[in-house]
Amino acid sequence: MANGDVSFAISQGEIVGLIGHNGAGKTTLFNIVAGYLKPDKGRITFQGADITGLTPAKIAKKGLVRTFQATTLFGGMTVYQNVSLAHYLPGDKPFWSYILNTKGVRAAERVIDRKTEQSIEMFDLTDVRGVPAQSLPYGLQRSLGVAIAMAANPLLLMLDEPVAGMNETESGEMTRHIKRINDSGVTVLIIEHDMKTLMSISNRVIAMASGQKLAEGTPSEIQRNEAVIESYLGRDEDW
């Protein structure tokens, strides 16, 4: 679904939820903001700078990082190796310096090792640090995927359905991870169909329909919004 005249701002430190039916344009919006699609018109600004049309790599270097619905891991590598490799990717050391094992590289490797261990601990992966990613339960694979995204040191992390397919216990664990990420100073934008999860952690919610913004407000305001109820939420008090 193409987006049209979608405009909103996210303040530093917020957790903002993005909701809408399948085909409402949520993922398209994520892809445009993160540089995977180029908009025909309009502007995207981040930290006061125009990032419209930049490549995903350049946008990520500025601190805007997104995850995908399908977690991409190196299945044959351990949890530690996956997270460690992710920490190497944003590095500024030239390739030849790793071949020569320079003093600067050795210092950088010690920093990466420390950051890797911190990431593993933050996402409760310590007990499986030596387990191949492909052998992990689904919920831990999703946690590992977010840990890898965090290795890019995002200022804004865009999560695409982080609890999709999870059971209640796994959803609760992911919710705690997201809160920890936010508490560490990272702003979060989430697409999620699990309304209980989304409403429980979001400061603000944006509802989309047919590629456009339908409504915007606090979780309680969105839950009472007649247009959103009619289009998406329904009137089931259980959610």
Tab-separated table of C-alpha atoms in Angstrom:
chain	number	residue	atom	x	y	z
A	1	MET	CA	0.000	0.000	0.000
A	2	ALA	CA	1.433	3.393	-1.020
A	3	ASN	CA	1.555	6.166	1.561
A	4	GLY	CA	-0.061	9.532	0.981
A	5	ASP	CA	0.209	12.717	3.040
A	6	VAL	CA	1.451	10.908	6.160
A	7	SER	CA	2.951	13.391	8.583
A	8	PHE	CA	4.060	12.932	12.190
A	9	ALA	CA	6.971	13.645	14.508
A	10	ILE	CA	8.613	11.525	17.183
A	11	SER	CA	10.253	13.116	20.187
A	12	GLN	CA	13.459	11.814	21.693
A	13	GLY	CA	12.820	9.186	24.350
A	14	GLU	CA	9.333	8.181	23.188
A	15	ILE	CA	7.947	4.764	22.408
A	16	VAL	CA	5.493	5.242	19.547
A	17	GLY	CA	3.235	2.486	18.257
A	18	LEU	CA	2.059	2.213	14.647
A	19	ILE	CA	-1.135	0.250	14.022
A	20	GLY	CA	-3.383	-0.584	11.101
A	21	HIS	CA	-4.766	-3.495	9.121
A	22	ASN	CA	-2.492	-5.535	6.866
A	23	GLY	CA	-2.068	-3.382	3.772
A	24	ALA	CA	-2.590	-0.116	5.656
A	25	GLY	CA	0.869	1.096	4.604
A	26	LYS	CA	2.829	0.583	7.835
A	27	THR	CA	5.708	-1.438	6.402
A	28	THR	CA	5.877	0.822	3.363
A	29	LEU	CA	6.264	3.766	5.737
A	30	PHE	CA	9.055	1.953	7.605
A	31	ASN	CA	10.838	1.213	4.320
A	32	ILE	CA	10.609	4.830	3.194
A	33	VAL	CA	11.896	6.231	6.480
A	34	ALA	CA	14.769	3.709	6.636
A	35	GLY	CA	15.786	4.312	3.003
A	36	TYR	CA	14.671	1.037	1.423
A	37	LEU	CA	12.111	2.909	-0.705
A	38	LYS	CA	12.345	6.421	-2.105
A	39	PRO	CA	9.306	8.692	-1.721
A	40	ASP	CA	7.879	10.456	-4.764
A	41	LYS	CA	7.393	13.576	-2.695
A	42	GLY	CA	7.716	14.823	0.850
A	43	ARG	CA	10.666	14.928	3.247
A	44	ILE	CA	12.026	12.809	6.063
A	45	THR	CA	14.099	14.590	8.680
A	46	PHE	CA	16.104	13.021	11.475
A	47	GLN	CA	17.944	14.946	14.167
A	48	GLY	CA	17.197	18.112	12.193
A	49	ALA	CA	18.804	16.822	8.975
A	50	ASP	CA	17.061	15.877	5.730
A	51	ILE	CA	17.651	12.145	5.125
A	52	THR	CA	15.207	11.766	2.224
A	53	GLY	CA	16.621	9.457	-0.432
A	54	LEU	CA	19.725	8.398	1.496
A	55	THR	CA	20.725	4.742	1.377
A	56	PRO	CA	19.801	2.468	4.305
A	57	ALA	CA	23.483	2.208	5.255
A	58	LYS	CA	23.907	5.992	5.444
A	59	ILE	CA	20.671	6.367	7.413
A	60	ALA	CA	21.752	3.631	9.835
A	61	LYS	CA	25.087	5.391	10.374
A	62	LYS	CA	23.127	8.479	11.422
A	63	GLY	CA	21.425	6.389	14.122
A	64	LEU	CA	18.132	5.292	12.556
A	65	VAL	CA	17.924	1.486	12.438
A	66	ARG	CA	15.052	-0.835	11.564
A	67	THR	CA	14.356	-4.534	12.073
A	68	PHE	CA	12.271	-6.759	9.819
A	69	GLN	CA	9.406	-9.176	10.424
A	70	ALA	CA	11.643	-12.077	9.357
A	71	THR	CA	14.661	-12.332	11.632
A	72	THR	CA	17.887	-12.683	9.618
A	73	LEU	CA	20.572	-14.536	11.559
A	74	PHE	CA	23.694	-16.498	10.708
A	75	GLY	CA	22.174	-19.832	11.701
A	76	GLY	CA	25.398	-21.814	11.962
A	77	MET	CA	27.115	-19.193	14.102
A	78	THR	CA	26.686	-18.998	17.859
A	79	VAL	CA	24.764	-16.278	19.656
A	80	TYR	CA	28.061	-14.699	20.694
A	81	GLN	CA	29.416	-14.773	17.122
A	82	ASN	CA	26.236	-13.220	15.698
A	83	VAL	CA	26.286	-10.324	18.158
A	84	SER	CA	30.040	-9.849	17.906
A	85	LEU	CA	29.923	-9.698	14.102
A	86	ALA	CA	27.168	-7.083	14.303
A	87	HIS	CA	29.437	-4.931	16.468
A	88	TYR	CA	32.232	-5.191	13.909
A	89	LEU	CA	30.116	-3.994	10.988
A	90	PRO	CA	29.856	-0.297	12.004
A	91	GLY	CA	33.620	-0.224	12.693
A	92	ASP	CA	35.907	2.371	11.123
A	93	LYS	CA	39.082	0.259	10.957
A	94	PRO	CA	40.334	-0.528	7.404
A	95	PHE	CA	40.361	-4.166	6.347
A	96	TRP	CA	44.158	-4.376	6.131
A	97	SER	CA	44.518	-3.402	9.795
A	98	TYR	CA	42.686	-6.594	10.803
A	99	ILE	CA	45.026	-8.666	8.625
A	100	LEU	CA	48.059	-7.066	10.289
A	101	ASN	CA	46.447	-7.301	13.745
A	102	THR	CA	47.526	-3.770	14.633
A	103	LYS	CA	47.519	-2.367	18.154
A	104	GLY	CA	44.433	-0.299	17.287
A	105	VAL	CA	42.600	-3.402	16.098
A	106	ARG	CA	43.450	-5.317	19.265
A	107	ALA	CA	42.079	-2.448	21.363
A	108	ALA	CA	38.954	-2.289	19.213
A	109	GLU	CA	38.450	-6.033	19.598
A	110	ARG	CA	38.548	-5.727	23.381
A	111	VAL	CA	35.874	-3.034	23.203
A	112	ILE	CA	33.743	-5.181	20.890
A	113	ASP	CA	34.114	-8.167	23.203
A	114	ARG	CA	32.888	-6.070	26.133
A	115	LYS	CA	29.969	-4.647	24.147
A	116	THR	CA	29.040	-8.122	22.910
A	117	GLU	CA	28.920	-9.483	26.446
A	118	GLN	CA	26.826	-6.498	27.559
A	119	SER	CA	24.352	-7.070	24.693
A	120	ILE	CA	24.092	-10.775	25.467
A	121	GLU	CA	23.381	-10.017	29.114
A	122	MET	CA	20.889	-7.247	28.302
A	123	PHE	CA	18.806	-9.599	26.161
A	124	ASP	CA	19.010	-12.536	28.597
A	125	LEU	CA	21.066	-14.636	26.180
A	126	THR	CA	23.928	-15.523	28.538
A	127	ASP	CA	22.841	-19.131	28.997
A	128	VAL	CA	22.766	-19.693	25.218
A	129	ARG	CA	25.797	-17.592	24.202
A	130	GLY	CA	27.505	-20.666	22.718
A	131	VAL	CA	24.428	-22.110	21.015
A	132	PRO	CA	24.059	-21.858	17.200
A	133	ALA	CA	21.368	-19.314	16.312
A	134	GLN	CA	19.445	-21.884	14.267
A	135	SER	CA	19.028	-24.054	17.381
A	136	LEU	CA	17.401	-21.330	19.476
A	137	PRO	CA	13.683	-21.278	20.287
A	138	TYR	CA	11.743	-18.766	18.209
A	139	GLY	CA	11.458	-16.186	20.980
A	140	LEU	CA	15.209	-16.173	21.609
A	141	GLN	CA	15.877	-15.864	17.877
A	142	ARG	CA	13.760	-12.699	17.846
A	143	SER	CA	15.612	-11.386	20.916
A	144	LEU	CA	18.921	-12.084	19.179
A	145	GLY	CA	17.705	-10.186	16.128
A	146	VAL	CA	16.984	-7.109	18.229
A	147	ALA	CA	20.353	-7.466	20.000
A	148	ILE	CA	22.019	-7.427	16.579
A	149	ALA	CA	20.100	-4.280	15.589
A	150	MET	CA	21.195	-2.597	18.819
A	151	ALA	CA	24.839	-3.208	17.864
A	152	ALA	CA	24.436	-0.373	15.346
A	153	ASN	CA	24.024	2.067	18.277
A	154	PRO	CA	20.657	3.441	17.146
A	155	LEU	CA	19.177	6.689	18.366
A	156	LEU	CA	15.841	5.574	16.878
A	157	LEU	CA	15.052	1.862	16.640
A	158	MET	CA	12.186	0.839	14.356
A	159	LEU	CA	10.773	-2.571	15.307
A	160	ASP	CA	8.594	-4.408	12.780
A	161	GLU	CA	6.220	-6.723	14.696
A	162	PRO	CA	8.699	-7.724	17.420
A	163	VAL	CA	6.280	-10.091	19.200
A	164	ALA	CA	4.656	-11.662	16.119
A	165	GLY	CA	4.222	-15.408	16.560
A	166	MET	CA	5.288	-15.384	20.208
A	167	ASN	CA	3.496	-16.977	23.103
A	168	GLU	CA	2.532	-14.926	26.150
A	169	THR	CA	5.774	-15.620	28.024
A	170	GLU	CA	7.937	-14.721	25.021
A	171	SER	CA	5.894	-11.557	24.404
A	172	GLY	CA	6.435	-10.505	28.001
A	173	GLU	CA	10.188	-11.018	27.673
A	174	MET	CA	10.334	-8.976	24.463
A	175	THR	CA	8.285	-6.223	26.101
A	176	ARG	CA	10.848	-6.047	28.908
A	177	HIS	CA	13.647	-5.848	26.341
A	178	ILE	CA	11.945	-2.954	24.562
A	179	LYS	CA	11.502	-1.090	27.837
A	180	ARG	CA	15.185	-1.627	28.671
A	181	ILE	CA	16.156	-0.324	25.229
A	182	ASN	CA	14.037	2.761	25.776
A	183	ASP	CA	15.376	3.253	29.309
A	184	SER	CA	18.901	3.239	27.842
A	185	GLY	CA	17.997	6.370	25.854
A	186	VAL	CA	16.884	4.883	22.535
A	187	THR	CA	13.685	6.183	20.948
A	188	VAL	CA	11.451	3.376	19.622
A	189	LEU	CA	8.891	3.168	16.814
A	190	ILE	CA	6.948	-0.110	16.704
A	191	ILE	CA	4.640	-1.806	14.226
A	192	GLU	CA	2.667	-4.398	16.157
A	193	HIS	CA	-0.658	-6.233	15.864
A	194	ASP	CA	-0.609	-7.418	19.482
A	195	MET	CA	-2.664	-4.604	20.944
A	196	LYS	CA	-2.119	-5.525	24.584
A	197	THR	CA	1.635	-5.342	24.125
A	198	LEU	CA	1.567	-2.191	22.024
A	199	MET	CA	-0.813	-0.244	24.238
A	200	SER	CA	1.035	-1.249	27.402
A	201	ILE	CA	4.399	0.197	26.340
A	202	SER	CA	3.592	3.043	23.928
A	203	ASN	CA	3.564	6.692	24.950
A	204	ARG	CA	1.704	7.519	21.760
A	205	VAL	CA	-0.015	5.550	19.007
A	206	ILE	CA	-0.473	6.375	15.316
A	207	ALA	CA	-3.231	4.560	13.419
A	208	MET	CA	-3.052	4.150	9.650
A	209	ALA	CA	-5.631	3.145	7.053
A	210	SER	CA	-5.362	3.001	3.253
A	211	GLY	CA	-1.867	4.486	3.311
A	212	GLN	CA	-2.833	7.527	5.352
A	213	LYS	CA	-2.755	8.570	8.979
A	214	LEU	CA	-6.159	7.938	10.498
A	215	ALA	CA	-5.552	9.135	14.052
A	216	GLU	CA	-2.823	9.931	16.544
A	217	GLY	CA	-2.879	10.138	20.330
A	218	THR	CA	-2.160	8.433	23.623
A	219	PRO	CA	-3.138	4.764	23.913
A	220	SER	CA	-6.293	5.686	25.833
A	221	GLU	CA	-7.253	8.298	23.231
A	222	ILE	CA	-6.751	5.814	20.385
A	223	GLN	CA	-8.808	3.178	22.205
A	224	ARG	CA	-11.721	5.630	22.373
A	225	ASN	CA	-11.342	7.034	18.856
A	226	GLU	CA	-14.466	6.104	16.883
A	227	ALA	CA	-12.710	6.091	13.508
A	228	VAL	CA	-10.008	3.734	14.805
A	229	ILE	CA	-12.574	1.475	16.501
A	230	GLU	CA	-14.580	1.272	13.298
A	231	SER	CA	-11.547	0.688	11.081
A	232	TYR	CA	-9.315	-1.492	13.192
A	233	LEU	CA	-9.791	-2.154	16.880
A	234	GLY	CA	-13.402	-3.203	17.009
A	235	ARG	CA	-15.381	-3.085	20.248
A	236	ASP	CA	-14.008	-6.108	22.034
A	237	GLU	CA	-13.195	-4.966	25.553
A	238	ASP	CA	-10.816	-7.888	26.078
A	239	TRP	CA	-7.924	-6.519	24.020
